[in-house]
Amino acid sequence: MKQSEIFRENAENCLHLAERSKGQPAFRRYRRMAEAWTALADEQDWLDGEVPPVEKATVPEGRRVS
């Protein structure tokens, strides 16, 4: 099993915990944890070469970057 799949399973577990949580603070905490695990999974896919890097934004001619 790939590391990113493990991270996505952790995110899913956090979402299940959020659904069963009692109260908004716990719900929001588990949702943020799920988002963090998903971000880690996406980054791991990138590190493993499964997702191409994002291209840099181009600046239109005549405009300067400050």
Short mmCIF file of C-alpha atoms in Angstrom, two decimals:
data_model
loop_
_atom_site.label_atom_id
_atom_site.label_comp_id
_atom_site.label_asym_id
_atom_site.label_seq_id
_atom_site.Cartn_x
_atom_site.Cartn_y
_atom_site.Cartn_z
CA MET A 1 0.00 0.00 0.00
CA LYS A 2 1.32 3.42 -0.96
CA GLN A 3 1.98 6.01 1.72
CA SER A 4 -0.54 8.39 0.13
CA GLU A 5 -3.26 5.72 0.40
CA ILE A 6 -2.56 5.40 4.13
CA PHE A 7 -2.84 9.18 4.47
CA ARG A 8 -6.18 9.13 2.62
CA GLU A 9 -7.46 6.38 4.93
CA ASN A 10 -6.51 8.56 7.89
CA ALA A 11 -8.46 11.44 6.32
CA GLU A 12 -11.49 9.20 5.89
CA ASN A 13 -11.27 8.08 9.51
CA CYS A 14 -11.19 11.71 10.62
CA LEU A 15 -14.31 12.42 8.56
CA HIS A 16 -16.10 9.52 10.25
CA LEU A 17 -15.06 10.88 13.63
CA ALA A 18 -16.35 14.32 12.62
CA GLU A 19 -19.74 12.84 11.71
CA ARG A 20 -19.99 11.18 15.13
CA SER A 21 -18.63 14.11 17.12
CA LYS A 22 -20.75 15.94 19.62
CA GLY A 23 -20.33 19.67 19.36
CA GLN A 24 -18.90 22.07 16.83
CA PRO A 25 -15.36 22.33 18.23
CA ALA A 26 -14.74 18.59 17.85
CA PHE A 27 -16.44 18.52 14.44
CA ARG A 28 -14.27 21.35 13.14
CA ARG A 29 -11.12 19.81 14.62
CA TYR A 30 -11.70 16.48 12.88
CA ARG A 31 -12.54 18.23 9.60
CA ARG A 32 -9.27 20.20 9.76
CA MET A 33 -7.39 16.98 10.50
CA ALA A 34 -9.00 15.32 7.48
CA GLU A 35 -8.00 18.26 5.28
CA ALA A 36 -4.42 18.04 6.56
CA TRP A 37 -4.21 14.28 5.87
CA THR A 38 -5.58 14.86 2.37
CA ALA A 39 -3.00 17.59 1.73
CA LEU A 40 -0.25 15.23 2.91
CA ALA A 41 -1.54 12.51 0.58
CA ASP A 42 -1.54 14.91 -2.37
CA GLU A 43 1.98 16.04 -1.57
CA GLN A 44 3.17 12.44 -1.20
CA ASP A 45 1.74 11.62 -4.64
CA TRP A 46 3.70 14.57 -6.00
CA LEU A 47 6.89 13.46 -4.23
CA ASP A 48 6.43 9.95 -5.65
CA GLY A 49 6.17 11.43 -9.15
CA GLU A 50 2.56 10.42 -9.65
CA VAL A 51 1.33 13.98 -10.09
CA PRO A 52 3.14 16.47 -12.31
CA PRO A 53 4.37 19.66 -10.65
CA VAL A 54 2.21 22.73 -11.01
CA GLU A 55 3.40 25.08 -13.70
CA LYS A 56 4.46 28.54 -12.59
CA ALA A 57 2.01 31.29 -13.35
CA THR A 58 3.10 33.47 -16.22
CA VAL A 59 3.19 37.23 -15.89
CA PRO A 60 1.74 39.09 -18.89
CA GLU A 61 4.29 41.11 -20.84
CA GLY A 62 4.67 44.68 -19.71
CA ARG A 63 3.81 43.85 -16.08
CA ARG A 64 6.35 43.66 -13.34
CA VAL A 65 6.28 41.34 -10.38
CA SER A 66 6.69 43.25 -7.12
#
